Tab-separated table of C-alpha atoms and ligand atoms in Angstrom:
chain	number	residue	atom	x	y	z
I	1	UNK	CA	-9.489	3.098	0.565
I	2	UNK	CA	-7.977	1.152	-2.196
I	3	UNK	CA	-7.410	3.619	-5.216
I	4	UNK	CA	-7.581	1.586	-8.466
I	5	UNK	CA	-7.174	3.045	-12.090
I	6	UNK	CA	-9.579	1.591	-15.296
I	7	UNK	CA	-7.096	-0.904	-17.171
I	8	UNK	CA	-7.177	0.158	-20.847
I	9	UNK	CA	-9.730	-1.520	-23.039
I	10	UNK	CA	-7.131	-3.255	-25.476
I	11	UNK	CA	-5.724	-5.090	-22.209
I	12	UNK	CA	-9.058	-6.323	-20.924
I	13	UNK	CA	-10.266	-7.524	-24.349
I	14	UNK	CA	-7.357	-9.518	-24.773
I	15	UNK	CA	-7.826	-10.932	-21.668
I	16	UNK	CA	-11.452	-11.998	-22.172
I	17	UNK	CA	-10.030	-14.075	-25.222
I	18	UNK	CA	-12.589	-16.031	-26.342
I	19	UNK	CA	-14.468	-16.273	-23.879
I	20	UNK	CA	-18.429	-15.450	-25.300
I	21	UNK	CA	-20.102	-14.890	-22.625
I	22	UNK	CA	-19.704	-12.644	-18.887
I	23	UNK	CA	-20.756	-11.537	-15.715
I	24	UNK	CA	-19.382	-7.880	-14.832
I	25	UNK	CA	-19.203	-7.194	-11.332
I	26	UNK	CA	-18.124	-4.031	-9.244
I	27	UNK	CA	-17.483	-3.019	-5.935
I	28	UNK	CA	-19.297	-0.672	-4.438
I	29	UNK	CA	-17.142	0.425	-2.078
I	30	UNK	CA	-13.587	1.931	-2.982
I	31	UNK	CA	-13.866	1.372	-6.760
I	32	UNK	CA	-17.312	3.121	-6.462
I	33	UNK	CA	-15.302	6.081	-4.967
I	34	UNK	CA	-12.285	6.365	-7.282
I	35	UNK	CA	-15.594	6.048	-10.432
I	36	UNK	CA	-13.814	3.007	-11.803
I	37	UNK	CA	-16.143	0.008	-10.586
I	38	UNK	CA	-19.312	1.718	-9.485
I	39	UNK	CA	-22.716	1.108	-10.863
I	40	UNK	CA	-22.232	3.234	-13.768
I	41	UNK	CA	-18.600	2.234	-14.639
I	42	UNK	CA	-19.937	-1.873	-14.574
I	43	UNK	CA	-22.796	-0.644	-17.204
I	44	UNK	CA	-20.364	1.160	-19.474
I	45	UNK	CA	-18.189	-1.965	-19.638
I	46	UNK	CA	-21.026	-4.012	-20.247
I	47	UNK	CA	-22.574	-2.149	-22.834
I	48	UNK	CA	-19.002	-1.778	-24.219
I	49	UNK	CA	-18.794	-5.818	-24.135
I	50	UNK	CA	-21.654	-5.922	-25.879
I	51	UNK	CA	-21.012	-3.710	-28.956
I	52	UNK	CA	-17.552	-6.067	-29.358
I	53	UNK	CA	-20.685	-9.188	-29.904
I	54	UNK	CA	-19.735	-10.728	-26.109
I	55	UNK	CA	-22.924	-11.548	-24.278
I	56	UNK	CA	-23.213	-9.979	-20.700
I	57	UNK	CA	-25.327	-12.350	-18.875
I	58	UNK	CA	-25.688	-10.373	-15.234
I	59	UNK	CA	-24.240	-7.054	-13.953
I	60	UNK	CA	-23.483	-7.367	-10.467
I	61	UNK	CA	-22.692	-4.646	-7.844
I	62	UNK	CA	-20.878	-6.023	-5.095
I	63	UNK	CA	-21.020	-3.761	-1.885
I	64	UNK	CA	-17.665	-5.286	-0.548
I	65	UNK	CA	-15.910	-7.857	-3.350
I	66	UNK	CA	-12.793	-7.955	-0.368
I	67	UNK	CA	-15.185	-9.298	1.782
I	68	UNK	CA	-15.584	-13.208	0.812
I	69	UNK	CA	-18.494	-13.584	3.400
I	70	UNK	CA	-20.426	-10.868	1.585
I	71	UNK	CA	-19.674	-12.039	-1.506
I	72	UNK	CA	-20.415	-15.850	-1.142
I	73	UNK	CA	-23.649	-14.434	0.278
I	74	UNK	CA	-24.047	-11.977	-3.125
I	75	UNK	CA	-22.503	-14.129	-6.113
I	76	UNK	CA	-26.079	-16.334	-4.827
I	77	UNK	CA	-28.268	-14.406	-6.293
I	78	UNK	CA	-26.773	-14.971	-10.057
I	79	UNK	CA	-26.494	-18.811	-9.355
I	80	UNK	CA	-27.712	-19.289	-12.974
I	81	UNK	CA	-25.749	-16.782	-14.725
I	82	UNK	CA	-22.783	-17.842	-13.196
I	83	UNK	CA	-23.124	-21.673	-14.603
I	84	UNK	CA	-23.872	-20.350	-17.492
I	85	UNK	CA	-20.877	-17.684	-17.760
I	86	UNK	CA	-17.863	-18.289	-19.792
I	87	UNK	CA	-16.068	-16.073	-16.520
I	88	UNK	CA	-15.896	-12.741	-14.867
I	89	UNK	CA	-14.659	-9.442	-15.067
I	90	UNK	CA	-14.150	-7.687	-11.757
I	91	UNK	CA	-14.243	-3.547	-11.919
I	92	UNK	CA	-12.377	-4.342	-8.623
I	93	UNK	CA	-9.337	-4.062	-6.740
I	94	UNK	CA	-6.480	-6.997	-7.257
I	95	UNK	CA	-7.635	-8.164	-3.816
I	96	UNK	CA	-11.717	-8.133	-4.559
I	97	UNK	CA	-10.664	-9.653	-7.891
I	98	UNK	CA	-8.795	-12.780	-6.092
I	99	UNK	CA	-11.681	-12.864	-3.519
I	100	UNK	CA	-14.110	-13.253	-6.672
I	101	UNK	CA	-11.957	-15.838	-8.362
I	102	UNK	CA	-11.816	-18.055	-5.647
I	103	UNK	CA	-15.399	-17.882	-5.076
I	104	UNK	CA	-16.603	-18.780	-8.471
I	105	UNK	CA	-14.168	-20.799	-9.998
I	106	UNK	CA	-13.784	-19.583	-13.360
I	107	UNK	CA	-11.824	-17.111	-15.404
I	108	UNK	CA	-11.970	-13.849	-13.518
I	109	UNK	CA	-9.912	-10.779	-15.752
I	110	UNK	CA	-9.240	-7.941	-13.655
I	111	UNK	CA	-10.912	-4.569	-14.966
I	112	UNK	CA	-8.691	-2.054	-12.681
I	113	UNK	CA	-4.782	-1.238	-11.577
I	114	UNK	CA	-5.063	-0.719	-7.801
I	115	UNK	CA	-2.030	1.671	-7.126
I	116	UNK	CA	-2.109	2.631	-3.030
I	117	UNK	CA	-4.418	3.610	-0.080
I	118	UNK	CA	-5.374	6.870	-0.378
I	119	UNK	CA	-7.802	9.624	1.014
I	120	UNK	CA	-10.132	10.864	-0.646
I	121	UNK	CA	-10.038	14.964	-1.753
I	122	UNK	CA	-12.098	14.896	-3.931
I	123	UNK	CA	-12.863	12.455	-6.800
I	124	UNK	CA	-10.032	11.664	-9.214
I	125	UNK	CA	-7.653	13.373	-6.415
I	126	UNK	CA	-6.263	11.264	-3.514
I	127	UNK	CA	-3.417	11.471	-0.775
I	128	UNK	CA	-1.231	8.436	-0.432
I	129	UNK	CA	-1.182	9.025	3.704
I	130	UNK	CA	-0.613	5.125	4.208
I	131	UNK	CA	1.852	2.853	2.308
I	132	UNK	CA	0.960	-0.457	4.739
I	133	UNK	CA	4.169	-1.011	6.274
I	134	UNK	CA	2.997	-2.887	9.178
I	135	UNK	CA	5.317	-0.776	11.331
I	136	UNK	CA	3.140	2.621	11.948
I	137	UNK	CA	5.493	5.200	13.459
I	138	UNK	CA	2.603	7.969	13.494
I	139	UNK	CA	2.505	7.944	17.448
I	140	UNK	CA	5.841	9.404	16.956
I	141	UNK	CA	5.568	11.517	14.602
I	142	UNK	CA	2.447	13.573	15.267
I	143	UNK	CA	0.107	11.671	13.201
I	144	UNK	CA	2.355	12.193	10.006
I	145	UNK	CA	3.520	9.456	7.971
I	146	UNK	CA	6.782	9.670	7.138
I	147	UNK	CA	6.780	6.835	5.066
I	148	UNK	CA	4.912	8.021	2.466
I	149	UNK	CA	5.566	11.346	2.791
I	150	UNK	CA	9.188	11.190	1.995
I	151	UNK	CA	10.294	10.225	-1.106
I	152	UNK	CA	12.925	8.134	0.326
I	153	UNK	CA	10.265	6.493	2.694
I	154	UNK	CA	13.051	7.489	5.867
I	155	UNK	CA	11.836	7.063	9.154
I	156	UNK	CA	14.534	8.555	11.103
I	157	UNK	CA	14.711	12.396	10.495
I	158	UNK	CA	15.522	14.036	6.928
I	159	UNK	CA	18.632	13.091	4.394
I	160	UNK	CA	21.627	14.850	4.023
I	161	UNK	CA	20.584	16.421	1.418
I	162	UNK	CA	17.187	18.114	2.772
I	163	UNK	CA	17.811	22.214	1.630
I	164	UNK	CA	16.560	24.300	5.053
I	165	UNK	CA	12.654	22.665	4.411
I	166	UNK	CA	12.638	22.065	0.778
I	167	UNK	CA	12.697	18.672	-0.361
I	168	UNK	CA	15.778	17.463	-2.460
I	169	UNK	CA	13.989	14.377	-4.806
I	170	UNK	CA	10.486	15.841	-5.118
I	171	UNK	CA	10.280	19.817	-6.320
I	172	UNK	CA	8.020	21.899	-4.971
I	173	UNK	CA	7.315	19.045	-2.115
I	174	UNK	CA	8.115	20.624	1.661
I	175	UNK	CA	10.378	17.781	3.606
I	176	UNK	CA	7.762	15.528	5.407
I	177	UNK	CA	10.228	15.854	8.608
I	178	UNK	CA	10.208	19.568	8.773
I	179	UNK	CA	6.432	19.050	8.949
I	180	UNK	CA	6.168	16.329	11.569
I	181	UNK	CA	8.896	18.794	13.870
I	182	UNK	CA	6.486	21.419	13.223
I	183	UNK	CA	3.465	19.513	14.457
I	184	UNK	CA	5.891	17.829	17.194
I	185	UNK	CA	6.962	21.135	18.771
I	186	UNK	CA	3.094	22.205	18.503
I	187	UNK	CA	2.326	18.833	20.416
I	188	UNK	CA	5.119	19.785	22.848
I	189	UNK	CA	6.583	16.325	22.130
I	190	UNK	CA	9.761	17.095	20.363
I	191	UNK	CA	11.380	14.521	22.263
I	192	UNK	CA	9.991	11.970	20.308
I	193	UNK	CA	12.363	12.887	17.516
I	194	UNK	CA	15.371	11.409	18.761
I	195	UNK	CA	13.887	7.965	19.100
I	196	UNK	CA	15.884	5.813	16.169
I	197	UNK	CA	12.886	3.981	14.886
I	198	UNK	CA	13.887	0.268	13.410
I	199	UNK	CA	13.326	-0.330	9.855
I	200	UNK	CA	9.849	-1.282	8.436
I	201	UNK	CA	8.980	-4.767	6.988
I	202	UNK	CA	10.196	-4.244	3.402
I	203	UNK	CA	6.924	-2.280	2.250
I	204	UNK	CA	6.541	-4.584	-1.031
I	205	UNK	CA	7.110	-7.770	0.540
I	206	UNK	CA	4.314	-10.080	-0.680
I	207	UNK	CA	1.937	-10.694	2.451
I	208	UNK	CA	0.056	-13.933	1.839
I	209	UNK	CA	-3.601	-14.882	2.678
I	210	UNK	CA	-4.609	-15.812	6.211
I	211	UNK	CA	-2.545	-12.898	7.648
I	212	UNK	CA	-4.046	-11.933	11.118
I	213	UNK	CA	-4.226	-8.994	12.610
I	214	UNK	CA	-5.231	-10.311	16.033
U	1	UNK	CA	44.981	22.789	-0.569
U	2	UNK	CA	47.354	22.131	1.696
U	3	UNK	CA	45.872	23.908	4.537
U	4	UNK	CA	43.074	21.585	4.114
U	5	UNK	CA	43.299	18.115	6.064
U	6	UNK	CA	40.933	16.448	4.105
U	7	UNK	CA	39.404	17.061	0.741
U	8	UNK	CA	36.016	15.669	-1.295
U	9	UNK	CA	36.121	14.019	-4.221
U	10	UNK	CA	33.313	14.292	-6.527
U	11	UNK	CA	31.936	11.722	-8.723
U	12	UNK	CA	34.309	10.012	-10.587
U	13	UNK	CA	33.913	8.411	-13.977
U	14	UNK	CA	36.141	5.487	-15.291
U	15	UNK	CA	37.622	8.363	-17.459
U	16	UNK	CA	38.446	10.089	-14.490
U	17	UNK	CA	40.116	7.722	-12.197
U	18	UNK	CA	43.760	8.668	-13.785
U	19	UNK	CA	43.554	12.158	-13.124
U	20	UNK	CA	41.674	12.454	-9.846
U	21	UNK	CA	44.958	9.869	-8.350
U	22	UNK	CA	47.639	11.920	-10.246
U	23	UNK	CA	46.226	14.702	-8.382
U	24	UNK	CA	45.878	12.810	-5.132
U	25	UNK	CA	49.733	11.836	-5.205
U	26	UNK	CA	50.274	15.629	-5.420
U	27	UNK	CA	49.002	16.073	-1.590
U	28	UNK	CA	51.118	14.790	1.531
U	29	UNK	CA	50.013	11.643	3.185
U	30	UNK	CA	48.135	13.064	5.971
U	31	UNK	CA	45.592	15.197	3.854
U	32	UNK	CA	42.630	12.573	4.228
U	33	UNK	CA	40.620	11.944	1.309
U	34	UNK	CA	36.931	11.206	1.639
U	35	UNK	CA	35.047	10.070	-1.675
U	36	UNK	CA	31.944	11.000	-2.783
U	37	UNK	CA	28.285	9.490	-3.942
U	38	UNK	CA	29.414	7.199	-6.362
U	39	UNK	CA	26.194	7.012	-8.167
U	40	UNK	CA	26.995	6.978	-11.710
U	41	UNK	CA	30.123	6.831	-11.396
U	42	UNK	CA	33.166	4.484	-10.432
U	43	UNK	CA	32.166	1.600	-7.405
U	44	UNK	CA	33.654	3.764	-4.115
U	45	UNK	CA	34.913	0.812	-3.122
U	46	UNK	CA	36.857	0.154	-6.692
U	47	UNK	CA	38.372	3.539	-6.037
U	48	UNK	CA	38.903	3.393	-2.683
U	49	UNK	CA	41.693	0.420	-3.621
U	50	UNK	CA	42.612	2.505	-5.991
U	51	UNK	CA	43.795	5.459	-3.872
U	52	UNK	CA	45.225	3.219	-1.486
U	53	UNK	CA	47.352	1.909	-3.778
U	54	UNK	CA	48.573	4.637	-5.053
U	55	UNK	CA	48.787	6.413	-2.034
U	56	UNK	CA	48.818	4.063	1.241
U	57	UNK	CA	48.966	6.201	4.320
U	58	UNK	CA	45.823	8.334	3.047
U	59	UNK	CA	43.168	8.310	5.212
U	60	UNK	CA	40.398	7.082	3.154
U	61	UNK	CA	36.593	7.667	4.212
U	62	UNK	CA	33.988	5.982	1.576
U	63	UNK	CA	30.731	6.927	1.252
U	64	UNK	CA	27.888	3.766	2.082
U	65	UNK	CA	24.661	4.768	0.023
U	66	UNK	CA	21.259	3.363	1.610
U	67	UNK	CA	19.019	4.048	-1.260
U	68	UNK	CA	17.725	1.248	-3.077
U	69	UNK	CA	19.875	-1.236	-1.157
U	70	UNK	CA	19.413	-4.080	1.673
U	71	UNK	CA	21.322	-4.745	4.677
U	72	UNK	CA	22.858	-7.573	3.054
U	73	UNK	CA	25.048	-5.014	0.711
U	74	UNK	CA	24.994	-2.192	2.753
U	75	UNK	CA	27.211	-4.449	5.474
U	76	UNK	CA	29.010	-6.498	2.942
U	77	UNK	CA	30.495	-2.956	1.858
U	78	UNK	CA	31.474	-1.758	4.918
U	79	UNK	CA	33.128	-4.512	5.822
U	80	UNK	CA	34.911	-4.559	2.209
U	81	UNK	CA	35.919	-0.609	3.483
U	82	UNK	CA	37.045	-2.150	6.250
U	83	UNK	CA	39.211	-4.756	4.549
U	84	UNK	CA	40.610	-2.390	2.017
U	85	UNK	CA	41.885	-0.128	5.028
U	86	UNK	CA	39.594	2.662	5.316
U	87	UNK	CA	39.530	5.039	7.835
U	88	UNK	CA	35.719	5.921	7.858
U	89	UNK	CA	32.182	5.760	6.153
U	90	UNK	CA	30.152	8.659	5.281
U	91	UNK	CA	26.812	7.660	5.602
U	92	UNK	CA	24.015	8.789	3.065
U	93	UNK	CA	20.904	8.138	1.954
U	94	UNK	CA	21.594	8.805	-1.730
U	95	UNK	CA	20.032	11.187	-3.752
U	96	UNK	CA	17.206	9.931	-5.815
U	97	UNK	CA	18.737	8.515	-9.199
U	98	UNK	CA	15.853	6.873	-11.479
U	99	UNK	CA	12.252	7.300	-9.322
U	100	UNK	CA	12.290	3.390	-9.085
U	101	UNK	CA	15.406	3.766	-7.292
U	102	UNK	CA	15.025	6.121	-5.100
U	103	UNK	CA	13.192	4.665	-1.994
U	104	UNK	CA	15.653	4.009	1.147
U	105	UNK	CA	13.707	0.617	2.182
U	106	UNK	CA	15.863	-1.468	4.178
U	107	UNK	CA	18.536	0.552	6.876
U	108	UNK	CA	18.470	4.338	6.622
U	109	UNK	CA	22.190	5.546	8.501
U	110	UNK	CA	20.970	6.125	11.583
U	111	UNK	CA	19.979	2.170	11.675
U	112	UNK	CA	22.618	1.190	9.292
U	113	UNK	CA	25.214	2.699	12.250
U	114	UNK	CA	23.842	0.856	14.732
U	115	UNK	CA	24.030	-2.492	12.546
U	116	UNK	CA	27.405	-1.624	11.755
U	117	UNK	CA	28.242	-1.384	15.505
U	118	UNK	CA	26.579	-4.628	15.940
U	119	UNK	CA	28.245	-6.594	13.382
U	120	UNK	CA	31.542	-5.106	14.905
U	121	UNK	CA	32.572	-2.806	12.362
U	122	UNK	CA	34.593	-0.441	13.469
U	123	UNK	CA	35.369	2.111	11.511
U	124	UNK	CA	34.496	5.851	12.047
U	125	UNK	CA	31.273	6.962	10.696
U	126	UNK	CA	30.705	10.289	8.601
U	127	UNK	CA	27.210	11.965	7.909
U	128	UNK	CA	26.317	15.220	6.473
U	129	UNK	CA	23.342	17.858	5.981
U	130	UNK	CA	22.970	21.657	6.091
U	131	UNK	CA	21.804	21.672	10.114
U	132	UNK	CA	20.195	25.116	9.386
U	133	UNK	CA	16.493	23.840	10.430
U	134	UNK	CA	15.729	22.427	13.789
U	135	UNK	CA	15.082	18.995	12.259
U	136	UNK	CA	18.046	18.990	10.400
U	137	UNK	CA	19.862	19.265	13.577
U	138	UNK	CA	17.922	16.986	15.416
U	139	UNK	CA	18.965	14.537	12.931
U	140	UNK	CA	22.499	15.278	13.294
U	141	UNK	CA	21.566	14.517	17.196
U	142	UNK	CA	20.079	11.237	16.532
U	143	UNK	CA	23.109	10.437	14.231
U	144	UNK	CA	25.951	11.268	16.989
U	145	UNK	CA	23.999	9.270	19.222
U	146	UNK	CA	24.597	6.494	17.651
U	147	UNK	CA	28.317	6.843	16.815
U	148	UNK	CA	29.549	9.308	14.054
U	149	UNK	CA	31.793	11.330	14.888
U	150	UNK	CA	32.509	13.738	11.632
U	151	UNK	CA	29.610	15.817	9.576
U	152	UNK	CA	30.287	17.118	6.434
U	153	UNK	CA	28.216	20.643	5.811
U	154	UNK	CA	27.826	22.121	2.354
U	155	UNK	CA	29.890	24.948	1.209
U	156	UNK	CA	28.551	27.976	1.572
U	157	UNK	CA	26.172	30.388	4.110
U	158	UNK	CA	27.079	31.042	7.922
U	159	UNK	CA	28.654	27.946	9.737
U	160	UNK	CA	25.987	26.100	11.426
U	161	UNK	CA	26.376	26.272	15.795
U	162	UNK	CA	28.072	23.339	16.679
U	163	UNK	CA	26.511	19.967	17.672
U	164	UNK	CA	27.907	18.849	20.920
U	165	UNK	CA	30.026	15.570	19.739
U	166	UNK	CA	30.115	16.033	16.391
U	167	UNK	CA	33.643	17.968	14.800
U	168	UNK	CA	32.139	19.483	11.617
U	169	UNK	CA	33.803	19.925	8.272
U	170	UNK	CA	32.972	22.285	5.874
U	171	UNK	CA	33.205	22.389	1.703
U	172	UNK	CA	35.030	24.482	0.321
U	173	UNK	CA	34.683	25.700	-3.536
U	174	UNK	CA	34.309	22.969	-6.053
U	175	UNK	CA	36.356	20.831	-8.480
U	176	UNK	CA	37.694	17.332	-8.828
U	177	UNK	CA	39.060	17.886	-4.995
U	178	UNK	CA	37.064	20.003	-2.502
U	179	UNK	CA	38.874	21.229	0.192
U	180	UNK	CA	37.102	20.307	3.545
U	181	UNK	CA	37.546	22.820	6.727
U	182	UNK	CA	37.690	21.349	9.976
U	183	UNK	CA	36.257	23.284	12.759
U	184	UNK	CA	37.917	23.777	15.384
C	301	LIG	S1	4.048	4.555	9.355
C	301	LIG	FE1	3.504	2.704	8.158
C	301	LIG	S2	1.503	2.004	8.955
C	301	LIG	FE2	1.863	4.105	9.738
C	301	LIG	S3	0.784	5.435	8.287
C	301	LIG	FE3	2.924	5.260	7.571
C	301	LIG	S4	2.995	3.531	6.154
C	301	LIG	FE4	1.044	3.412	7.284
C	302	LIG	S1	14.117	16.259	1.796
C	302	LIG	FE1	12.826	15.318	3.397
C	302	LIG	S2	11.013	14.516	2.345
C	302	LIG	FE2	12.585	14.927	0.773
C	302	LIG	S3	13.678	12.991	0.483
C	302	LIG	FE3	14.810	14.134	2.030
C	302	LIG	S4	13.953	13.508	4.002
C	302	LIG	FE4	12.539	12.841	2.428
């Protein structure tokens, strides 16, 4: 899931500029998880809006923003409001928020930081087990990224400067490597180590809409 | 430091450069001199040209850092090593400088070698770790299979069992020049 962070109040009013009157919508899917666009989290805004004199005209709870069938289904049922609105404010991630905007066609101001894919300990506390790289060495690794798990995102064994298990750039972190040999030689598939695994697509590189996966 | 064959040198600052060569013309030609992470501290290659300058026959191994840098630079430098006159490359990831900076995301060495080979650079290629876990030494595996040769190990502890194909070198104690040990 897509774990996303509340933007600070100053930032959102200041991007609501004068704009009078809003829809608030959330997601109720990750943002619902992380507590940052939920049902609860999309009242507190609103009533939040409202103290500052804006008008909230509809509070929506989108079960999958992301999803642009869903959601041209959804934004249906708040037709009205939507003529009406001045814009929208997605509690959503940056890709829910996009979806929204190009749905409705008017000022949409992003609510939430998205920061990585995580799982989910418990809320407030996630792993980042999956950085996207399009390039998944985990059938190599016994089901451990090494991507995210390193520091240095290497994909080829440990640095030069791993210290017998103890990881040089992140105290108190074990090296991700000595952990995939461990499960490795567990699997009995050791011999996947020696494999030198090509780079990964650049892991920021900006992947435009329409990508498919099949 | 004359028993030694080869020595380290550390990170050098601009302030340094002076000293670190006065010290260099000190040793006979054939004590090799491999420099170290630059981060920080003068361009390797900058240095490089300086030692060889000052001191032509040297042997001169630079190290290529793959944090925080493409392919683009990473091959650009070797072959600037190579121009220069260098003997070798050592090979390193980097240690994390800034956290921004510290993500290897384009050729780690054990790709960066092979791209090397490719684009026909052919200069001999140092690594280096502690080889005291099995991982570690697998590493060191994966790295001679693809063509280095020498592997520094840190000073200190028992000397690691050899790696068939790699000659290992060991630090000495520190200081501006750090004796290496070659194993035999
Ligand atoms: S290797 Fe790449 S795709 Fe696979 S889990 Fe890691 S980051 Fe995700
Ligand atoms: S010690 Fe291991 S986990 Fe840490 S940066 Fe080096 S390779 Fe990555």
């Amino acid at each position: 899931m897509v774990v996303t962070t509340p933007k600070p109040w100053d930032e959102i009013r200041f991007a609501l500029g004068d704009g009078k009157r809003w829809i608030v919508m959330g997601c109720a899917d990750c943002a619902a998880v992380c507590q940052t666009g939920g049902s609860s989290q999309v009242d507190e805004l609103a009533e939040r809006m409202e103290d500052e004199g804006l008008e909230v005209l509809a509070r929506v709870d989108l079960p999958s923003p992301c999803d642009r069938r869903l959601t041209r289904r959804d934004l249906k049922r708040v037709v009205r409001e939507l003529e009406a609105a001045d814009g929208v404010v997605c509690l959503t991630c940056g890709g829910g928020a996009q979806a929204v905007a190009e749905l409705v066609g008017k000022p949409v101001v992003a609510g939430l930081d998205a920061h990585f894919v995580g799982t989910v300990e418990r809320v407030g506390v996630f792993h980042e087990q999956c950085a996207l790289c399009g390039a998944c060495v985990l059938n190599a690794t016994g089901g451990i990224c090494p991507v995210t798990g390193c520091p240095k995102g290497l994909r080829n064994g440990p640095c030069e400067e791993a210290n017998a298990g103890a990881c040089e750039a992140e105290p108190g972190l074990e090296c991700v490597w000595e952990r995939i040999w461990e499960r490795l030689e567990t699997l009995g598939r050791i011999g996947a180590f020696g494999t030198v695994r090509p780079p990964a697509p650049p892991v920021r590189r900006p992947r435009s809409t329409g990508r498919r996966t099949r | 430091m004359s028993a030694a064959s080869w020595v380290l040198v550390g990170r050098v600052g601009p302030e340094a450069v002076d000293r670190v060569c006065a010290r260099l013309r000190e040793l006979t030609p054939e004590v090799g001199v491999v420099l170290g992470d630059p981060a920080d501290g003068v361009h390797a290659l900058a240095l490089a040209g300086r030692v060889l300058s000052e001191t032509p026959d040297r042997p001169v191994v630079v190290p290529l850092v793959c944090r925080d840098r493409n392919r683009t630079a990473l091959v650009a430098e070797a072959r600037g090593a190579e121009a220069l006159g260098c003997r070798g490359l050592w090979l390193l990831t980097g240690s994390p400088g800034p956290a921004e900076a510290a993500a290897v995301y384009e050729l780690d060495p054990a790709v960066l070698a092979g791209v090397l080979g490719q684009a026909g650079v052919g200069l001999e290629l140092w690594a280096s770790g502690r080889l005291t876990t099995p991982a570690e030494r697998a590493r060191a595996g994966v790295l001679t299979g693809v063509g280095v040769s020498r592997w520094i190990v840190p000073a200190g502890g028992e000397p690691p069992e050899p790696i068939p194909g790699l000659s290992l070198v060991r630090q000495g104690p520190g200081g501006d020049l750090v004796p290496l040990e070659v194993s035999p």
